GROMACS .gro file of C-alpha atoms in nm:
model
  173
    1MET     CA    1  -6.613  -2.755   2.456
    2LYS     CA    2  -6.795  -2.459   2.601
    3LYS     CA    3  -6.922  -2.139   2.441
    4LEU     CA    4  -6.781  -1.859   2.559
    5SER     CA    5  -6.917  -1.474   2.590
    6ASN     CA    6  -6.739  -1.177   2.486
    7GLU     CA    7  -6.648  -1.080   2.850
    8GLU     CA    8  -6.510  -1.410   2.882
    9PHE     CA    9  -6.315  -1.426   2.595
   10ASP     CA   10  -6.157  -1.085   2.697
   11GLN     CA   11  -6.066  -1.226   3.025
   12LEU     CA   12  -5.868  -1.537   2.895
   13PRO     CA   13  -5.472  -1.455   2.834
   14ILE     CA   14  -5.473  -1.577   2.493
   15LYS     CA   15  -5.125  -1.743   2.386
   16GLY     CA   16  -4.962  -1.563   2.093
   17LYS     CA   17  -4.742  -1.749   1.828
   18GLY     CA   18  -4.461  -2.000   1.939
   19ARG     CA   19  -4.330  -2.018   2.294
   20SER     CA   20  -4.485  -1.703   2.416
   21SER     CA   21  -4.386  -1.667   2.815
   22LEU     CA   22  -4.693  -1.593   3.055
   23VAL     CA   23  -4.491  -1.235   3.106
   24PHE     CA   24  -4.548  -1.171   2.731
   25ASN     CA   25  -4.859  -1.257   2.726
   26SER     CA   26  -4.981  -1.053   2.993
   27ILE     CA   27  -4.816  -0.749   2.840
   28ILE     CA   28  -4.954  -0.807   2.482
   29ASN     CA   29  -5.267  -0.864   2.628
   30LEU     CA   30  -5.294  -0.518   2.819
   31LYS     CA   31  -5.546  -0.267   2.722
   32ILE     CA   32  -5.475   0.108   2.697
   33GLY     CA   33  -5.456   0.194   3.051
   34GLU     CA   34  -5.374  -0.128   3.191
   35ALA     CA   35  -5.069  -0.231   3.417
   36VAL     CA   36  -4.897  -0.547   3.497
   37LEU     CA   37  -4.648  -0.599   3.818
   38ILE     CA   38  -4.387  -0.836   3.712
   39GLU     CA   39  -4.208  -1.008   4.013
   40LYS     CA   40  -3.841  -1.104   4.053
   41LYS     CA   41  -3.976  -1.507   4.070
   42ASP     CA   42  -4.180  -1.439   3.755
   43TRP     CA   43  -3.839  -1.319   3.536
   44LYS     CA   44  -3.592  -1.595   3.455
   45ARG     CA   45  -3.420  -1.399   3.161
   46LYS     CA   46  -3.081  -1.213   3.218
   47ALA     CA   47  -3.186  -0.893   3.053
   48GLY     CA   48  -3.485  -0.674   3.236
   49PRO     CA   49  -3.827  -0.652   3.076
   50GLY     CA   50  -3.753  -0.336   2.936
   51THR     CA   51  -3.593  -0.492   2.625
   52LEU     CA   52  -3.934  -0.734   2.592
   53VAL     CA   53  -4.115  -0.427   2.608
   54ARG     CA   54  -3.954  -0.247   2.345
   55TYR     CA   55  -3.953  -0.576   2.128
   56ILE     CA   56  -4.329  -0.619   2.180
   57GLU     CA   57  -4.368  -0.213   2.087
   58LYS     CA   58  -4.169  -0.231   1.792
   59THR     CA   59  -4.348  -0.558   1.649
   60GLN     CA   60  -4.707  -0.509   1.788
   61ASN     CA   61  -4.748  -0.130   1.712
   62MET     CA   62  -4.806  -0.038   2.103
   63LYS     CA   63  -4.693   0.183   2.342
   64PHE     CA   64  -4.582   0.094   2.702
   65THR     CA   65  -4.398   0.274   2.994
   66CYS     CA   66  -4.172   0.059   3.194
   67GLY     CA   67  -3.966   0.092   3.508
   68ALA     CA   68  -3.803  -0.096   3.782
   69ILE     CA   69  -3.968  -0.080   4.134
   70GLU     CA   70  -3.748   0.040   4.445
   71GLY     CA   71  -3.614  -0.219   4.627
   72ASP     CA   72  -3.571  -0.461   4.373
   73LYS     CA   73  -3.897  -0.599   4.409
   74GLY     CA   74  -3.985  -0.619   4.027
   75TRP     CA   75  -4.106  -0.409   3.746
   76ALA     CA   76  -4.421  -0.231   3.635
   77VAL     CA   77  -4.532  -0.237   3.255
   78LYS     CA   78  -4.825  -0.003   3.188
   79ARG     CA   79  -4.991   0.026   2.850
   80ILE     CA   80  -5.046   0.381   2.708
   81ASP     CA   81  -5.211   0.549   2.446
   82PRO     CA   82  -4.998   0.645   2.149
   83ALA     CA   83  -5.116   0.980   2.111
   84ALA     CA   84  -5.007   1.037   2.470
   85ALA     CA   85  -4.668   0.859   2.424
   86ASN     CA   86  -4.611   1.131   2.155
   87SER     CA   87  -4.680   1.447   2.367
   88ILE     CA   88  -4.443   1.313   2.588
   89ALA     CA   89  -4.175   1.273   2.398
   90GLU     CA   90  -4.243   1.591   2.246
   91GLN     CA   91  -4.209   1.740   2.612
   92ASN     CA   92  -3.909   1.559   2.685
   93ALA     CA   93  -3.745   1.722   2.347
   94THR     CA   94  -3.858   2.075   2.456
   95VAL     CA   95  -3.698   1.992   2.797
   96PHE     CA   96  -3.382   1.873   2.648
   97GLY     CA   97  -3.401   2.163   2.374
   98ASN     CA   98  -3.440   2.420   2.658
   99LYS     CA   99  -3.164   2.246   2.869
  100ARG     CA  100  -2.924   2.249   2.568
  101LEU     CA  101  -2.966   2.622   2.505
  102GLU     CA  102  -2.954   2.722   2.885
  103LEU     CA  103  -2.567   2.551   2.863
  104LYS     CA  104  -2.505   2.705   2.539
  105SER     CA  105  -2.597   3.057   2.643
  106ASP     CA  106  -2.376   2.958   2.969
  107ILE     CA  107  -2.059   2.854   2.766
  108LEU     CA  108  -2.108   3.185   2.540
  109ILE     CA  109  -2.110   3.383   2.844
  110PHE     CA  110  -1.806   3.221   2.987
  111TYR     CA  111  -1.601   3.257   2.668
  112ILE     CA  112  -1.698   3.593   2.609
  113GLY     CA  113  -1.528   3.663   3.005
  114ARG     CA  114  -1.217   3.494   2.897
  115MET     CA  115  -1.207   3.690   2.582
  116GLY     CA  116  -1.264   4.024   2.753
  117PHE     CA  117  -0.986   3.929   3.015
  118HIS     CA  118  -0.736   3.734   2.736
  119LYS     CA  119  -0.802   3.960   2.451
  120ILE     CA  120  -0.621   3.688   2.230
  121GLU     CA  121  -0.709   3.288   2.331
  122ARG     CA  122  -0.555   2.961   2.180
  123ILE     CA  123  -0.919   2.774   2.094
  124GLU     CA  124  -0.730   2.464   2.239
  125GLU     CA  125  -0.666   2.637   2.542
  126THR     CA  126  -1.011   2.745   2.538
  127VAL     CA  127  -1.158   2.416   2.489
  128LYS     CA  128  -0.990   2.297   2.776
  129ALA     CA  129  -1.068   2.561   3.004
  130THR     CA  130  -1.446   2.531   2.938
  131VAL     CA  131  -1.467   2.168   2.957
  132ASN     CA  132  -1.305   2.178   3.285
  133HIS     CA  133  -1.546   2.501   3.379
  134PHE     CA  134  -1.877   2.267   3.260
  135TRP     CA  135  -1.692   1.964   3.423
  136LYS     CA  136  -2.089   1.838   3.524
  137GLU     CA  137  -2.177   1.844   3.167
  138ASP     CA  138  -2.125   1.588   2.916
  139ASN     CA  139  -1.745   1.686   2.721
  140VAL     CA  140  -1.859   1.605   2.391
  141LEU     CA  141  -2.167   1.806   2.404
  142VAL     CA  142  -2.008   2.122   2.598
  143LYS     CA  143  -1.729   2.081   2.287
  144GLU     CA  144  -1.990   2.077   2.011
  145LEU     CA  145  -2.185   2.420   2.182
  146PHE     CA  146  -1.837   2.575   2.193
  147PHE     CA  147  -1.749   2.541   1.853
  148GLU     CA  148  -2.094   2.639   1.740
  149ILE     CA  149  -2.065   2.965   1.906
  150ILE     CA  150  -1.718   3.052   1.817
  151LYS     CA  151  -1.826   2.966   1.456
  152GLY     CA  152  -2.134   3.206   1.509
  153LEU     CA  153  -1.934   3.489   1.654
  154ALA     CA  154  -1.680   3.464   1.381
  155GLU     CA  155  -1.985   3.462   1.098
  156GLN     CA  156  -2.119   3.742   1.280
  157GLY     CA  157  -1.782   3.946   1.273
  158HIS     CA  158  -1.739   3.971   1.638
  159ILE     CA  159  -1.433   3.737   1.662
  160VAL     CA  160  -1.128   3.658   1.427
  161ILE     CA  161  -1.001   3.293   1.429
  162GLU     CA  162  -0.645   3.272   1.248
  163ASN     CA  163  -0.372   3.062   1.362
  164GLU     CA  164  -0.557   2.843   1.590
  165LYS     CA  165  -0.603   3.129   1.803
  166THR     CA  166  -0.929   3.377   1.827
  167TYR     CA  167  -0.929   3.761   1.902
  168ILE     CA  168  -1.160   4.054   1.954
  169PRO     CA  169  -1.103   4.268   1.607
  170LEU     CA  170  -1.033   4.641   1.631
  171ARG     CA  171  -1.288   4.844   1.452
  172LYS     CA  172  -1.273   5.190   1.308
  173ILE     CA  173  -1.511   5.417   1.412
   0.00000   0.00000   0.00000
């Protein structure tokens, strides 16, 4: 038996409960800011280490960033501060929100252009034309935004929806 100092104890890879692998122990013993490289030869499971990292995050209340290394050389896992993880998530939500808003604006302009040209438009044909025009985007998202737009325009009185058709109403001045 040997008496350990605090530094020696901190350097030991502590094994968790049950049959914990070396990779599991390496990840769980990371301190904030530390990272580990998992090489292909060290990983035997079918699913990538991302699943193990997410499991550890859920059960141990830790946050990590994980990604594959170019050239199939392995994976890198870094423990991050939970506060930093929240700010990253907020930034991603803002970027997604901005992209969604930009796409919605583009769909609105496309729809108004079609209405200006056709005057009366069947909703089904407009949806098809919109999805075809924005083919690089997610079809479900495009349809969802399109229906939000026509609902908003109808509520504001800019268009009228009748019998699966939309048209710009004539107004008396």
